[in-house]
Backbone as JSON, one array per atom type, in Angstrom:
{
  "sequence": "QVQLVESGGGLVRPGGSLRLSCAASGRIFSIYDLGWYRQAPGKQRELVALMSSSGVTTYPDSVKGRFTISRDNAKNTVYLQMDSLKPEDTAVYYCNVNWITHSVWGQGTQVTVSS",
  "N": [[-17.48, 11.06, -4.02], [-17.25, 12.74, -0.87], [-13.3, 13.63, -0.24], [-10.6, 12.9, 2.17], [-7.92, 15.06, 3.49], [-5.16, 14.59, 5.42], [-1.81, 15.75, 7.32], [1.14, 18.01, 8.43], [2.54, 16.1, 10.4], [5.55, 14.88, 11.44], [8.55, 14.62, 12.74], [8.95, 16.08, 16.67], [10.19, 17.14, 19.81], [10.45, 16.02, 22.47], [7.95, 18.05, 24.38], [7.44, 19.23, 22.86], [5.33, 20.92, 19.67], [2.55, 20.65, 17.54], [0.49, 21.43, 14.52], [-1.95, 19.24, 13.39], [-3.49, 19.24, 10.23], [-5.79, 18.31, 8.43], [-7.5, 18.11, 4.79], [-10.64, 18.77, 2.85], [-11.68, 17.99, 0.51], [-13.87, 18.79, -0.34], [-17.14, 20.74, 0.93], [-17.77, 21.29, 3.95], [-20.73, 19.3, 6.13], [-23.82, 19.7, 7.04], [-22.69, 17.59, 9.04], [-22.51, 14.5, 11.14], [-20.73, 13.92, 13.45], [-17.38, 14.8, 13.39], [-13.66, 13.82, 13.83], [-10.14, 12.92, 15.4], [-8.01, 10.44, 15.01], [-5.88, 7.86, 16.07], [-2.98, 5.54, 15.42], [-0.55, 3.19, 17.04], [2.23, 1.44, 16.35], [0.78, -1.81, 16.5], [-1.23, -2.26, 17.98], [-4.28, -0.57, 18.63], [-6.66, 1.77, 17.28], [-6.87, 4.89, 18.68], [-9.43, 7.0, 19.08], [-8.64, 10.78, 19.57], [-9.86, 12.85, 19.8], [-12.62, 15.07, 19.38], [-15.02, 16.29, 18.0], [-18.91, 17.18, 17.7], [-21.82, 17.96, 15.16], [-22.95, 19.85, 16.56], [-21.04, 20.94, 17.63], [-19.53, 21.13, 20.04], [-16.64, 19.43, 22.11], [-14.66, 16.16, 22.54], [-12.8, 15.0, 24.38], [-10.76, 11.89, 24.89], [-9.02, 11.62, 28.33], [-5.89, 10.85, 28.23], [-5.17, 12.47, 26.28], [-6.7, 15.26, 27.1], [-6.45, 18.65, 27.71], [-4.65, 19.07, 25.98], [-5.01, 19.2, 23.13], [-6.71, 20.25, 20.87], [-9.76, 20.48, 18.87], [-10.09, 21.53, 16.12], [-12.29, 23.34, 13.82], [-12.74, 24.96, 10.61], [-13.95, 26.99, 8.6], [-14.58, 28.17, 5.93], [-12.23, 27.22, 5.02], [-12.68, 24.79, 4.75], [-11.54, 22.6, 6.24], [-10.13, 21.06, 8.76], [-8.48, 20.43, 12.03], [-6.28, 19.6, 14.78], [-4.77, 20.55, 17.09], [-1.71, 20.62, 19.0], [0.22, 19.69, 21.53], [2.59, 20.18, 24.65], [3.65, 17.45, 23.48], [3.9, 14.32, 24.19], [6.53, 11.73, 24.0], [4.5, 9.08, 24.38], [2.43, 9.9, 22.49], [3.65, 9.53, 20.08], [2.3, 8.45, 16.99], [0.03, 6.74, 14.1], [-1.81, 9.89, 12.9], [-4.98, 9.76, 12.36], [-7.71, 12.01, 10.12], [-11.4, 12.27, 10.64], [-15.04, 11.89, 8.55], [-18.26, 11.88, 9.84], [-20.89, 11.69, 8.78], [-24.6, 10.28, 8.64], [-25.06, 8.61, 6.92], [-22.96, 7.44, 5.43], [-19.05, 7.73, 6.26], [-15.95, 9.34, 6.26], [-12.35, 8.77, 5.78], [-9.02, 9.9, 6.09], [-5.8, 9.07, 4.64], [-3.79, 9.79, 6.83], [-0.68, 10.5, 9.4], [2.19, 10.37, 9.56], [3.19, 11.36, 12.81], [5.9, 11.92, 15.04], [6.86, 12.16, 18.64], [9.75, 12.78, 20.05], [13.23, 12.7, 21.42]],
  "CA": [[-17.21, 11.1, -2.94], [-15.4, 13.41, 0.2], [-11.6, 12.98, 0.32], [-9.68, 14.1, 3.54], [-5.51, 14.49, 3.32], [-3.7, 14.56, 6.3], [-1.03, 17.08, 6.83], [1.03, 18.2, 9.21], [3.0, 15.96, 11.25], [6.53, 14.99, 11.6], [8.79, 14.84, 14.63], [9.01, 16.54, 17.56], [11.04, 17.59, 20.61], [8.5, 16.0, 24.3], [6.32, 18.73, 25.07], [6.73, 20.87, 21.36], [3.72, 21.54, 19.42], [2.61, 20.42, 16.2], [-1.02, 21.56, 14.26], [-2.19, 18.47, 11.74], [-4.72, 19.89, 9.29], [-7.22, 17.51, 7.2], [-8.56, 19.04, 3.84], [-11.82, 18.07, 2.63], [-11.94, 18.12, -1.09], [-15.46, 19.59, -0.42], [-17.48, 21.43, 2.34], [-18.05, 19.77, 5.54], [-21.52, 19.92, 6.02], [-24.31, 18.61, 7.81], [-22.23, 15.93, 9.75], [-23.03, 13.95, 12.38], [-19.6, 14.33, 13.95], [-15.79, 14.46, 12.93], [-13.1, 13.52, 14.94], [-9.06, 12.3, 14.98], [-8.12, 9.13, 15.72], [-4.68, 7.54, 15.59], [-2.77, 3.98, 15.94], [0.41, 2.9, 16.89], [1.84, 0.47, 15.66], [0.54, -2.85, 17.37], [-2.44, -0.88, 19.15], [-5.73, -0.55, 18.12], [-6.76, 3.09, 16.96], [-8.13, 5.43, 19.32], [-9.46, 8.5, 19.45], [-8.36, 11.63, 19.97], [-11.4, 14.16, 19.16], [-14.4, 13.99, 18.7], [-16.5, 17.46, 17.88], [-20.04, 16.99, 17.03], [-22.49, 19.12, 14.66], [-22.88, 21.4, 17.64], [-19.72, 21.53, 18.0], [-19.29, 19.9, 21.45], [-16.03, 18.78, 21.89], [-14.48, 15.3, 23.83], [-11.27, 14.46, 24.37], [-9.7, 11.26, 26.35], [-8.14, 11.86, 29.58], [-5.17, 11.06, 27.99], [-4.89, 13.88, 26.18], [-7.2, 16.15, 27.81], [-6.15, 20.25, 28.03], [-2.98, 18.81, 25.75], [-4.8, 18.54, 22.29], [-8.06, 20.44, 20.82], [-9.69, 20.06, 17.59], [-10.78, 22.55, 15.34], [-12.79, 23.1, 12.21], [-12.05, 26.67, 9.67], [-15.21, 26.43, 7.16], [-14.52, 29.11, 4.46], [-11.32, 26.25, 3.97], [-12.63, 22.97, 4.38], [-10.06, 22.39, 7.21], [-10.55, 20.13, 10.01], [-7.18, 20.6, 12.6], [-5.49, 19.07, 15.22], [-3.23, 21.35, 17.76], [-1.23, 19.15, 19.39], [0.83, 20.67, 23.23], [2.86, 19.66, 25.65], [4.15, 16.42, 23.54], [4.79, 13.19, 24.95], [6.84, 10.06, 23.25], [3.55, 8.12, 23.77], [1.98, 10.49, 21.18], [3.51, 8.71, 18.52], [1.07, 7.51, 16.12], [-0.4, 7.46, 12.62], [-3.35, 10.28, 12.96], [-6.27, 10.24, 11.25], [-9.08, 12.9, 10.8], [-12.94, 11.51, 10.36], [-16.15, 12.36, 9.3], [-19.13, 10.82, 9.54], [-22.27, 11.85, 8.22], [-25.64, 9.93, 9.26], [-24.94, 7.42, 5.99], [-21.44, 6.94, 6.08], [-18.21, 7.91, 6.72], [-14.9, 8.7, 5.27], [-11.12, 9.02, 6.37], [-8.22, 11.2, 5.87], [-5.45, 8.55, 4.99], [-2.82, 9.34, 8.1], [0.14, 11.38, 8.64], [2.41, 9.7, 10.64], [3.98, 12.34, 13.76], [6.88, 11.1, 16.41], [7.87, 12.21, 19.32], [11.23, 11.61, 20.51], [14.32, 13.61, 22.04]],
  "C": [[-16.19, 12.57, -1.96], [-14.26, 12.61, 0.03], [-10.73, 13.63, 1.57], [-8.5, 13.89, 3.12], [-5.69, 15.29, 5.19], [-2.59, 15.45, 6.09], [-0.04, 17.87, 8.69], [2.25, 18.24, 10.62], [3.99, 15.51, 10.56], [7.33, 14.54, 12.84], [8.95, 15.75, 15.09], [9.83, 16.51, 18.44], [9.29, 16.63, 21.35], [8.89, 17.25, 24.19], [6.97, 20.81, 24.02], [5.27, 21.09, 20.87], [3.57, 20.77, 18.45], [0.85, 20.39, 15.99], [-0.3, 20.57, 13.16], [-3.38, 19.68, 10.96], [-5.37, 18.3, 8.59], [-8.38, 18.7, 6.21], [-9.66, 18.76, 3.72], [-11.82, 18.96, 1.33], [-13.52, 18.7, -1.15], [-16.47, 20.33, 0.73], [-18.91, 20.71, 3.23], [-19.76, 20.18, 6.13], [-23.04, 18.78, 6.66], [-23.75, 17.29, 8.23], [-23.11, 15.72, 10.6], [-21.76, 14.02, 13.62], [-18.34, 14.41, 12.91], [-14.95, 13.88, 14.43], [-10.87, 12.81, 13.94], [-8.92, 11.6, 16.13], [-6.12, 8.97, 15.98], [-4.13, 5.99, 16.43], [-1.34, 4.31, 15.54], [1.71, 1.69, 16.42], [2.15, -1.02, 16.61], [-0.42, -2.64, 18.35], [-3.63, -0.61, 18.2], [-6.06, 1.17, 17.91], [-7.95, 3.29, 17.17], [-8.8, 6.71, 19.2], [-8.99, 9.65, 20.55], [-8.89, 13.02, 20.98], [-12.23, 14.17, 18.98], [-14.75, 16.3, 18.56], [-17.31, 16.74, 17.15], [-21.09, 18.16, 15.8], [-22.88, 20.69, 15.4], [-21.85, 21.4, 17.51], [-18.71, 21.34, 19.7], [-18.21, 18.74, 21.03], [-15.6, 17.82, 23.21], [-13.43, 14.91, 23.74], [-11.08, 12.93, 25.69], [-8.51, 11.7, 26.99], [-6.16, 12.31, 28.75], [-4.63, 12.61, 26.77], [-5.03, 15.0, 26.16], [-6.32, 17.47, 28.22], [-4.83, 19.66, 27.36], [-3.46, 19.54, 24.08], [-6.46, 19.72, 22.6], [-8.54, 20.79, 19.05], [-11.09, 21.09, 16.85], [-11.6, 23.09, 14.28], [-12.6, 25.21, 11.67], [-13.41, 26.64, 8.67], [-15.39, 27.16, 6.79], [-12.53, 28.02, 3.99], [-11.66, 25.43, 3.75], [-12.18, 22.09, 5.45], [-10.9, 22.02, 8.95], [-9.13, 20.26, 10.96], [-6.97, 19.87, 13.56], [-4.43, 19.8, 16.18], [-2.92, 20.77, 18.74], [-0.05, 20.34, 20.67], [1.24, 19.94, 23.74], [3.27, 18.27, 24.65], [4.67, 15.1, 24.07], [5.37, 11.6, 24.03], [5.38, 9.22, 23.24], [2.41, 8.35, 22.68], [2.31, 9.88, 20.2], [2.54, 7.98, 17.92], [1.15, 7.69, 15.14], [-1.67, 8.34, 13.04], [-3.76, 10.5, 11.43], [-7.14, 10.92, 10.94], [-9.91, 11.62, 10.19], [-13.28, 11.84, 10.15], [-16.72, 11.92, 8.96], [-20.76, 11.84, 8.92], [-23.7, 10.48, 8.54], [-25.22, 8.73, 8.5], [-24.2, 7.04, 6.14], [-20.63, 7.54, 7.07], [-17.02, 7.98, 6.12], [-13.44, 9.52, 6.18], [-9.99, 9.38, 6.11], [-7.12, 8.91, 5.84], [-4.38, 8.35, 5.55], [-1.89, 9.91, 7.82], [0.92, 10.56, 10.44], [3.7, 11.23, 11.92], [3.84, 11.29, 15.42], [6.96, 12.01, 17.18], [9.35, 11.58, 20.34], [12.76, 13.22, 20.79], [15.43, 12.85, 21.35]]
}
């Protein structure tokens, strides 16, 4: 079973940048899609970035223009580049990979945006 491990979270000032990594224990191929989600205390988990198997990316308006999802096939790693961070971006961020038959989630990494 493929496992996903997020890293790169931490404390950052408003307007700053952070890059999250999601390392897979195996090759990420033949997927349906992959993405990043976030969840703040007391709130529902929300999608912040999605990439289809064809490479098409989708972002909600809340992060569009600030977040970028990408992948490095050689390293079996998915990234989330976050720029112009805002306090409302504070949450636990999770990566997710979906195959047509099942899905896998990472354990999450905390991102705190505060001055």
